[in-house]
Amino acid sequence: MLIHGASGGVGHFATQLARWRGAHVIGTASSAKVESVWRFGAHEVIDHVNTRFEEALDPVDLVFDTVGGELLKRSPAVVRKGGRLVSVANEPPEISAEAKVSAVYFVVEPNRGQLVELARLVDRGEIRPAIDSVFPLPDARAAFARSISPGTRGKVVLRVGDE
Ligand SMILES: NC(=O)c1ccc[n+]([C@@H]2O[C@H](COP(=O)([O-])OP(=O)(O)OC[C@H]3O[C@@H](n4cnc5c(N)ncnc54)[C@H](OP(=O)(O)O)[C@@H]3O)[C@@H](O)[C@H]2O)c1
């Protein structure tokens, strides 16, 4: 599978979870973040600044997109017949019926059971969260501003309580 934005807040979890479930993971990232995607366990990493991803891989079963825009528009071309394109960033482009590719814009809903399972995986060291910064709860406004600013590396954490 191909993961766009594999170093990002969503992408670095997707990369590790897909690897944990046994997928062959190809991640895209900008040059400065390529190294981090290797560390998250990708089998292949494409520097999307210097390489057109379409020219660097064979068709894949699944594209998971966290970037949207141009990368998403170009993605149906690399999904093999019967495959899927899932974006959490934007609505996917129209795809012709002959391509036999299903495409969805997925919006996550909080799910306690899944969060508990994720926490267990983190506790066991199976997946590693990348933490960009930690803010105390009263600084939630600053934390939000940080979370939507360019150049974050991983998750922005709100600390509740003193520990
Ligand atoms: N639908 C949902 O339920 C849901 C849930 C959570 C988040 N989201 C959305 O998912 C997206 C990603 O969230 P996030 O928290 O992972 O953000 P993030 O930490 O900023 O990561 C996004 C990644 O996209 C890459 N990127 C940015 N511009 C790019 C470009 N022009 N070409 C290629 N790559 C580019 C960046 O990596 P490089 O610097 O390596 O390019 C960055 O690591 C956001 O749009 C967010 O709103 C949706």
PDB file of C-alpha atoms and ligand atoms in Angstrom:
ATOM      1  CA  MET A   1       0.000   0.000   0.000  1.00  0.00           C
ATOM      2  CA  LEU A   2       0.958   3.631  -0.529  1.00  0.00           C
ATOM      3  CA  ILE A   3       0.639   6.203   2.274  1.00  0.00           C
ATOM      4  CA  HIS A   4       0.839   9.884   1.371  1.00  0.00           C
ATOM      5  CA  GLY A   5       2.156  12.098   4.167  1.00  0.00           C
ATOM      6  CA  ALA A   6       3.674   9.099   5.928  1.00  0.00           C
ATOM      7  CA  SER A   7       5.608  11.278   8.386  1.00  0.00           C
ATOM      8  CA  GLY A   8       2.586  13.309   9.511  1.00  0.00           C
ATOM      9  CA  GLY A   9       0.406  13.109  12.594  1.00  0.00           C
ATOM     10  CA  VAL A  10      -1.978  10.668  10.919  1.00  0.00           C
ATOM     11  CA  GLY A  11       0.502   9.190   8.458  1.00  0.00           C
ATOM     12  CA  HIS A  12       3.085   8.003  10.989  1.00  0.00           C
ATOM     13  CA  PHE A  13       0.392   5.987  12.804  1.00  0.00           C
ATOM     14  CA  ALA A  14      -0.946   4.644   9.501  1.00  0.00           C
ATOM     15  CA  THR A  15       2.568   3.595   8.494  1.00  0.00           C
ATOM     16  CA  GLN A  16       3.206   1.740  11.740  1.00  0.00           C
ATOM     17  CA  LEU A  17      -0.250   0.133  11.906  1.00  0.00           C
ATOM     18  CA  ALA A  18      -0.108  -1.044   8.299  1.00  0.00           C
ATOM     19  CA  ARG A  19       3.337  -2.502   8.880  1.00  0.00           C
ATOM     20  CA  TRP A  20       2.139  -4.150  12.099  1.00  0.00           C
ATOM     21  CA  ARG A  21      -0.734  -5.776  10.158  1.00  0.00           C
ATOM     22  CA  GLY A  22       1.676  -7.134   7.577  1.00  0.00           C
ATOM     23  CA  ALA A  23       1.215  -4.752   4.655  1.00  0.00           C
ATOM     24  CA  HIS A  24       4.046  -3.826   2.320  1.00  0.00           C
ATOM     25  CA  VAL A  25       4.217  -0.104   3.075  1.00  0.00           C
ATOM     26  CA  ILE A  26       5.424   2.591   0.696  1.00  0.00           C
ATOM     27  CA  GLY A  27       5.403   6.085   2.188  1.00  0.00           C
ATOM     28  CA  THR A  28       5.748   9.504   0.594  1.00  0.00           C
ATOM     29  CA  ALA A  29       7.373  12.409   2.421  1.00  0.00           C
ATOM     30  CA  SER A  30       9.282  15.609   1.725  1.00  0.00           C
ATOM     31  CA  SER A  31      13.076  15.296   1.619  1.00  0.00           C
ATOM     32  CA  ALA A  32      13.709  16.337   5.234  1.00  0.00           C
ATOM     33  CA  LYS A  33      11.222  13.773   6.560  1.00  0.00           C
ATOM     34  CA  VAL A  34      12.237  10.735   4.492  1.00  0.00           C
ATOM     35  CA  GLU A  35      14.474   9.440   7.284  1.00  0.00           C
ATOM     36  CA  SER A  36      11.645   9.512   9.823  1.00  0.00           C
ATOM     37  CA  VAL A  37       9.404   7.415   7.539  1.00  0.00           C
ATOM     38  CA  TRP A  38      12.087   4.713   7.380  1.00  0.00           C
ATOM     39  CA  ARG A  39      12.148   4.779  11.190  1.00  0.00           C
ATOM     40  CA  PHE A  40       8.358   4.270  11.323  1.00  0.00           C
ATOM     41  CA  GLY A  41       8.900   1.022   9.435  1.00  0.00           C
ATOM     42  CA  ALA A  42       8.086   1.760   5.788  1.00  0.00           C
ATOM     43  CA  HIS A  43       9.549  -0.758   3.329  1.00  0.00           C
ATOM     44  CA  GLU A  44      10.014   1.961   0.707  1.00  0.00           C
ATOM     45  CA  VAL A  45      10.048   5.750   0.972  1.00  0.00           C
ATOM     46  CA  ILE A  46       9.507   8.153  -1.922  1.00  0.00           C
ATOM     47  CA  ASP A  47      10.718  11.736  -1.653  1.00  0.00           C
ATOM     48  CA  HIS A  48       7.726  13.439  -3.266  1.00  0.00           C
ATOM     49  CA  VAL A  49       9.659  16.674  -3.820  1.00  0.00           C
ATOM     50  CA  ASN A  50      12.287  15.110  -6.083  1.00  0.00           C
ATOM     51  CA  THR A  51      10.407  12.098  -7.472  1.00  0.00           C
ATOM     52  CA  ARG A  52       7.017  11.620  -9.112  1.00  0.00           C
ATOM     53  CA  PHE A  53       5.589   8.763  -7.066  1.00  0.00           C
ATOM     54  CA  GLU A  54       3.786   7.342 -10.140  1.00  0.00           C
ATOM     55  CA  GLU A  55       7.186   6.661 -11.680  1.00  0.00           C
ATOM     56  CA  ALA A  56       8.634   5.033  -8.572  1.00  0.00           C
ATOM     57  CA  LEU A  57       6.224   2.176  -7.893  1.00  0.00           C
ATOM     58  CA  ASP A  58       4.143  -0.615  -9.383  1.00  0.00           C
ATOM     59  CA  PRO A  59       0.338  -0.394  -8.980  1.00  0.00           C
ATOM     60  CA  VAL A  60      -0.793  -0.868  -5.381  1.00  0.00           C
ATOM     61  CA  ASP A  61      -3.917  -2.373  -3.767  1.00  0.00           C
ATOM     62  CA  LEU A  62      -4.545   0.627  -1.542  1.00  0.00           C
ATOM     63  CA  VAL A  63      -3.636   4.308  -1.338  1.00  0.00           C
ATOM     64  CA  PHE A  64      -4.190   5.964   2.031  1.00  0.00           C
ATOM     65  CA  ASP A  65      -3.947   9.720   1.581  1.00  0.00           C
ATOM     66  CA  THR A  66      -3.425  12.291   4.350  1.00  0.00           C
ATOM     67  CA  VAL A  67      -2.310  15.152   2.090  1.00  0.00           C
ATOM     68  CA  GLY A  68      -5.058  15.786  -0.477  1.00  0.00           C
ATOM     69  CA  GLY A  69      -4.573  18.283  -3.315  1.00  0.00           C
ATOM     70  CA  GLU A  70      -2.328  17.383  -6.216  1.00  0.00           C
ATOM     71  CA  LEU A  71      -1.023  14.150  -4.687  1.00  0.00           C
ATOM     72  CA  LEU A  72      -4.569  12.856  -4.246  1.00  0.00           C
ATOM     73  CA  LYS A  73      -5.586  13.861  -7.787  1.00  0.00           C
ATOM     74  CA  ARG A  74      -2.679  11.873  -9.217  1.00  0.00           C
ATOM     75  CA  SER A  75      -3.292   8.819  -7.040  1.00  0.00           C
ATOM     76  CA  PRO A  76      -5.994   6.834  -8.911  1.00  0.00           C
ATOM     77  CA  ALA A  77      -3.390   6.102 -11.593  1.00  0.00           C
ATOM     78  CA  VAL A  78      -1.375   3.927  -9.210  1.00  0.00           C
ATOM     79  CA  VAL A  79      -4.247   1.826  -7.805  1.00  0.00           C
ATOM     80  CA  ARG A  80      -4.656  -1.548  -9.461  1.00  0.00           C
ATOM     81  CA  LYS A  81      -8.058  -2.808 -10.651  1.00  0.00           C
ATOM     82  CA  GLY A  82     -10.188  -3.790  -7.657  1.00  0.00           C
ATOM     83  CA  GLY A  83      -8.130  -1.600  -5.339  1.00  0.00           C
ATOM     84  CA  ARG A  84      -9.098   1.271  -3.065  1.00  0.00           C
ATOM     85  CA  LEU A  85      -8.256   4.910  -2.538  1.00  0.00           C
ATOM     86  CA  VAL A  86      -9.009   6.313   0.920  1.00  0.00           C
ATOM     87  CA  SER A  87      -8.408   9.944   1.802  1.00  0.00           C
ATOM     88  CA  VAL A  88      -8.805  11.654   5.159  1.00  0.00           C
ATOM     89  CA  ALA A  89      -7.740  14.996   3.670  1.00  0.00           C
ATOM     90  CA  ASN A  90     -10.076  15.734   0.719  1.00  0.00           C
ATOM     91  CA  GLU A  91     -12.852  14.303  -1.391  1.00  0.00           C
ATOM     92  CA  PRO A  92     -11.158  11.981  -3.956  1.00  0.00           C
ATOM     93  CA  PRO A  93     -11.419  12.835  -7.666  1.00  0.00           C
ATOM     94  CA  GLU A  94     -13.975  11.206  -9.974  1.00  0.00           C
ATOM     95  CA  ILE A  95     -12.675   7.860 -11.238  1.00  0.00           C
ATOM     96  CA  SER A  96     -13.969   6.173 -14.388  1.00  0.00           C
ATOM     97  CA  ALA A  97     -15.995   2.984 -13.853  1.00  0.00           C
ATOM     98  CA  GLU A  98     -13.601   0.953 -16.058  1.00  0.00           C
ATOM     99  CA  ALA A  99     -10.780   1.609 -13.602  1.00  0.00           C
ATOM    100  CA  LYS A 100     -12.652  -0.508 -11.012  1.00  0.00           C
ATOM    101  CA  VAL A 101     -11.166   1.526  -8.169  1.00  0.00           C
ATOM    102  CA  SER A 102     -13.317   2.471  -5.195  1.00  0.00           C
ATOM    103  CA  ALA A 103     -12.556   5.830  -3.631  1.00  0.00           C
ATOM    104  CA  VAL A 104     -13.785   7.272  -0.341  1.00  0.00           C
ATOM    105  CA  TYR A 105     -13.310  10.340   1.791  1.00  0.00           C
ATOM    106  CA  PHE A 106     -13.178   8.941   5.296  1.00  0.00           C
ATOM    107  CA  VAL A 107     -14.027  10.932   8.416  1.00  0.00           C
ATOM    108  CA  VAL A 108     -13.005   9.248  11.637  1.00  0.00           C
ATOM    109  CA  GLU A 109     -15.432   8.940  14.548  1.00  0.00           C
ATOM    110  CA  PRO A 110     -14.154   8.537  18.104  1.00  0.00           C
ATOM    111  CA  ASN A 111     -14.285   4.884  19.091  1.00  0.00           C
ATOM    112  CA  ARG A 112     -13.418   3.918  22.671  1.00  0.00           C
ATOM    113  CA  GLY A 113     -12.608   0.294  21.853  1.00  0.00           C
ATOM    114  CA  GLN A 114     -10.198   1.254  19.090  1.00  0.00           C
ATOM    115  CA  LEU A 115      -8.527   3.886  21.279  1.00  0.00           C
ATOM    116  CA  VAL A 116      -8.012   1.317  24.053  1.00  0.00           C
ATOM    117  CA  GLU A 117      -6.490  -1.080  21.506  1.00  0.00           C
ATOM    118  CA  LEU A 118      -4.189   1.657  20.212  1.00  0.00           C
ATOM    119  CA  ALA A 119      -3.111   2.527  23.765  1.00  0.00           C
ATOM    120  CA  ARG A 120      -2.231  -1.138  24.348  1.00  0.00           C
ATOM    121  CA  LEU A 121      -0.137  -1.201  21.190  1.00  0.00           C
ATOM    122  CA  VAL A 122       1.704   1.912  22.367  1.00  0.00           C
ATOM    123  CA  ASP A 123       2.245   0.407  25.849  1.00  0.00           C
ATOM    124  CA  ARG A 124       3.683  -2.749  24.257  1.00  0.00           C
ATOM    125  CA  GLY A 125       5.970  -0.657  22.056  1.00  0.00           C
ATOM    126  CA  GLU A 126       4.351  -1.995  18.872  1.00  0.00           C
ATOM    127  CA  ILE A 127       3.650   1.553  17.703  1.00  0.00           C
ATOM    128  CA  ARG A 128       5.449   4.721  18.687  1.00  0.00           C
ATOM    129  CA  PRO A 129       3.689   8.101  18.714  1.00  0.00           C
ATOM    130  CA  ALA A 130       5.760  11.027  17.434  1.00  0.00           C
ATOM    131  CA  ILE A 131       5.213  13.958  19.782  1.00  0.00           C
ATOM    132  CA  ASP A 132       5.692  17.416  18.321  1.00  0.00           C
ATOM    133  CA  SER A 133       4.991  19.340  21.527  1.00  0.00           C
ATOM    134  CA  VAL A 134       3.152  19.149  24.855  1.00  0.00           C
ATOM    135  CA  PHE A 135       0.926  21.914  26.250  1.00  0.00           C
ATOM    136  CA  PRO A 136      -0.830  22.122  29.627  1.00  0.00           C
ATOM    137  CA  LEU A 137      -4.623  22.165  29.357  1.00  0.00           C
ATOM    138  CA  PRO A 138      -4.956  25.936  30.092  1.00  0.00           C
ATOM    139  CA  ASP A 139      -2.809  26.560  26.969  1.00  0.00           C
ATOM    140  CA  ALA A 140      -5.249  24.692  24.730  1.00  0.00           C
ATOM    141  CA  ARG A 141      -5.557  27.728  22.459  1.00  0.00           C
ATOM    142  CA  ALA A 142      -1.795  27.766  21.811  1.00  0.00           C
ATOM    143  CA  ALA A 143      -1.844  24.000  21.330  1.00  0.00           C
ATOM    144  CA  PHE A 144      -4.555  24.304  18.697  1.00  0.00           C
ATOM    145  CA  ALA A 145      -2.611  27.057  16.908  1.00  0.00           C
ATOM    146  CA  ARG A 146       0.467  24.818  16.902  1.00  0.00           C
ATOM    147  CA  SER A 147      -1.517  21.849  15.602  1.00  0.00           C
ATOM    148  CA  ILE A 148      -2.646  23.746  12.503  1.00  0.00           C
ATOM    149  CA  SER A 149       0.661  25.508  11.849  1.00  0.00           C
ATOM    150  CA  PRO A 150       2.950  24.240   9.090  1.00  0.00           C
ATOM    151  CA  GLY A 151       6.013  22.214  10.036  1.00  0.00           C
ATOM    152  CA  THR A 152       4.663  20.205  12.960  1.00  0.00           C
ATOM    153  CA  ARG A 153       6.296  16.826  13.391  1.00  0.00           C
ATOM    154  CA  GLY A 154       3.818  14.415  14.889  1.00  0.00           C
ATOM    155  CA  LYS A 155       1.115  14.991  17.454  1.00  0.00           C
ATOM    156  CA  VAL A 156       0.453  18.031  19.618  1.00  0.00           C
ATOM    157  CA  VAL A 157      -0.413  16.795  23.109  1.00  0.00           C
ATOM    158  CA  LEU A 158      -2.626  18.452  25.747  1.00  0.00           C
ATOM    159  CA  ARG A 159      -1.561  17.432  29.241  1.00  0.00           C
ATOM    160  CA  VAL A 160      -4.458  17.050  31.667  1.00  0.00           C
ATOM    161  CA  GLY A 161      -3.480  17.293  35.346  1.00  0.00           C
ATOM    162  CA  ASP A 162       0.027  17.548  36.843  1.00  0.00           C
ATOM    163  CA  GLU A 163       1.563  14.243  35.761  1.00  0.00           C
TER     164      GLU A 163
HETATM  165  N1  LIG B   1     -10.996  12.830   7.975  1.00  0.00           N
HETATM  166  C1  LIG B   1     -10.610  12.684   9.229  1.00  0.00           C
HETATM  167  O1  LIG B   1     -11.273  12.054  10.044  1.00  0.00           O
HETATM  168  C2  LIG B   1      -9.311  13.319   9.665  1.00  0.00           C
HETATM  169  C3  LIG B   1      -8.755  13.041  10.915  1.00  0.00           C
HETATM  170  C4  LIG B   1      -7.530  13.619  11.237  1.00  0.00           C
HETATM  171  C5  LIG B   1      -6.898  14.452  10.315  1.00  0.00           C
HETATM  172  N2  LIG B   1      -7.494  14.723   9.133  1.00  0.00           N
HETATM  173  C6  LIG B   1      -6.843  15.540   8.098  1.00  0.00           C
HETATM  174  O2  LIG B   1      -5.772  14.765   7.610  1.00  0.00           O
HETATM  175  C7  LIG B   1      -4.744  15.631   7.144  1.00  0.00           C
HETATM  176  C8  LIG B   1      -3.420  15.246   7.798  1.00  0.00           C
HETATM  177  O3  LIG B   1      -3.479  15.514   9.195  1.00  0.00           O
HETATM  178  P1  LIG B   1      -2.164  15.391  10.049  1.00  0.00           P
HETATM  179  O4  LIG B   1      -2.539  15.667  11.443  1.00  0.00           O
HETATM  180  O5  LIG B   1      -1.467  14.112   9.732  1.00  0.00           O
HETATM  181  O6  LIG B   1      -1.317  16.614   9.479  1.00  0.00           O
HETATM  182  P2  LIG B   1       0.268  16.787   9.465  1.00  0.00           P
HETATM  183  O7  LIG B   1       0.865  16.214  10.711  1.00  0.00           O
HETATM  184  O8  LIG B   1       0.506  18.211   9.121  1.00  0.00           O
HETATM  185  O9  LIG B   1       0.730  15.842   8.284  1.00  0.00           O
HETATM  186  C9  LIG B   1       0.400  16.082   6.947  1.00  0.00           C
HETATM  187  C10 LIG B   1       1.577  15.656   6.093  1.00  0.00           C
HETATM  188  O10 LIG B   1       1.286  16.003   4.761  1.00  0.00           O
HETATM  189  C11 LIG B   1       2.516  16.261   4.099  1.00  0.00           C
HETATM  190  N3  LIG B   1       2.310  17.323   3.116  1.00  0.00           N
HETATM  191  C12 LIG B   1       1.879  18.562   3.343  1.00  0.00           C
HETATM  192  N4  LIG B   1       1.813  19.237   2.182  1.00  0.00           N
HETATM  193  C13 LIG B   1       2.183  18.387   1.212  1.00  0.00           C
HETATM  194  C14 LIG B   1       2.288  18.472  -0.186  1.00  0.00           C
HETATM  195  N5  LIG B   1       2.008  19.590  -0.850  1.00  0.00           N
HETATM  196  N6  LIG B   1       2.678  17.381  -0.880  1.00  0.00           N
HETATM  197  C15 LIG B   1       2.971  16.255  -0.247  1.00  0.00           C
HETATM  198  N7  LIG B   1       2.908  16.099   1.092  1.00  0.00           N
HETATM  199  C16 LIG B   1       2.508  17.168   1.809  1.00  0.00           C
HETATM  200  C17 LIG B   1       3.500  16.693   5.164  1.00  0.00           C
HETATM  201  O11 LIG B   1       4.612  15.852   5.057  1.00  0.00           O
HETATM  202  P3  LIG B   1       5.887  16.294   4.228  1.00  0.00           P
HETATM  203  O12 LIG B   1       6.387  17.578   4.853  1.00  0.00           O
HETATM  204  O13 LIG B   1       6.763  15.143   4.409  1.00  0.00           O
HETATM  205  O14 LIG B   1       5.407  16.524   2.835  1.00  0.00           O
HETATM  206  C18 LIG B   1       2.836  16.365   6.489  1.00  0.00           C
HETATM  207  O15 LIG B   1       3.644  15.481   7.249  1.00  0.00           O
HETATM  208  C19 LIG B   1      -5.214  17.051   7.490  1.00  0.00           C
HETATM  209  O16 LIG B   1      -5.820  17.569   6.333  1.00  0.00           O
HETATM  210  C20 LIG B   1      -6.235  16.834   8.577  1.00  0.00           C
HETATM  211  O17 LIG B   1      -7.194  17.873   8.607  1.00  0.00           O
HETATM  212  C21 LIG B   1      -8.680  14.163   8.793  1.00  0.00           C
END
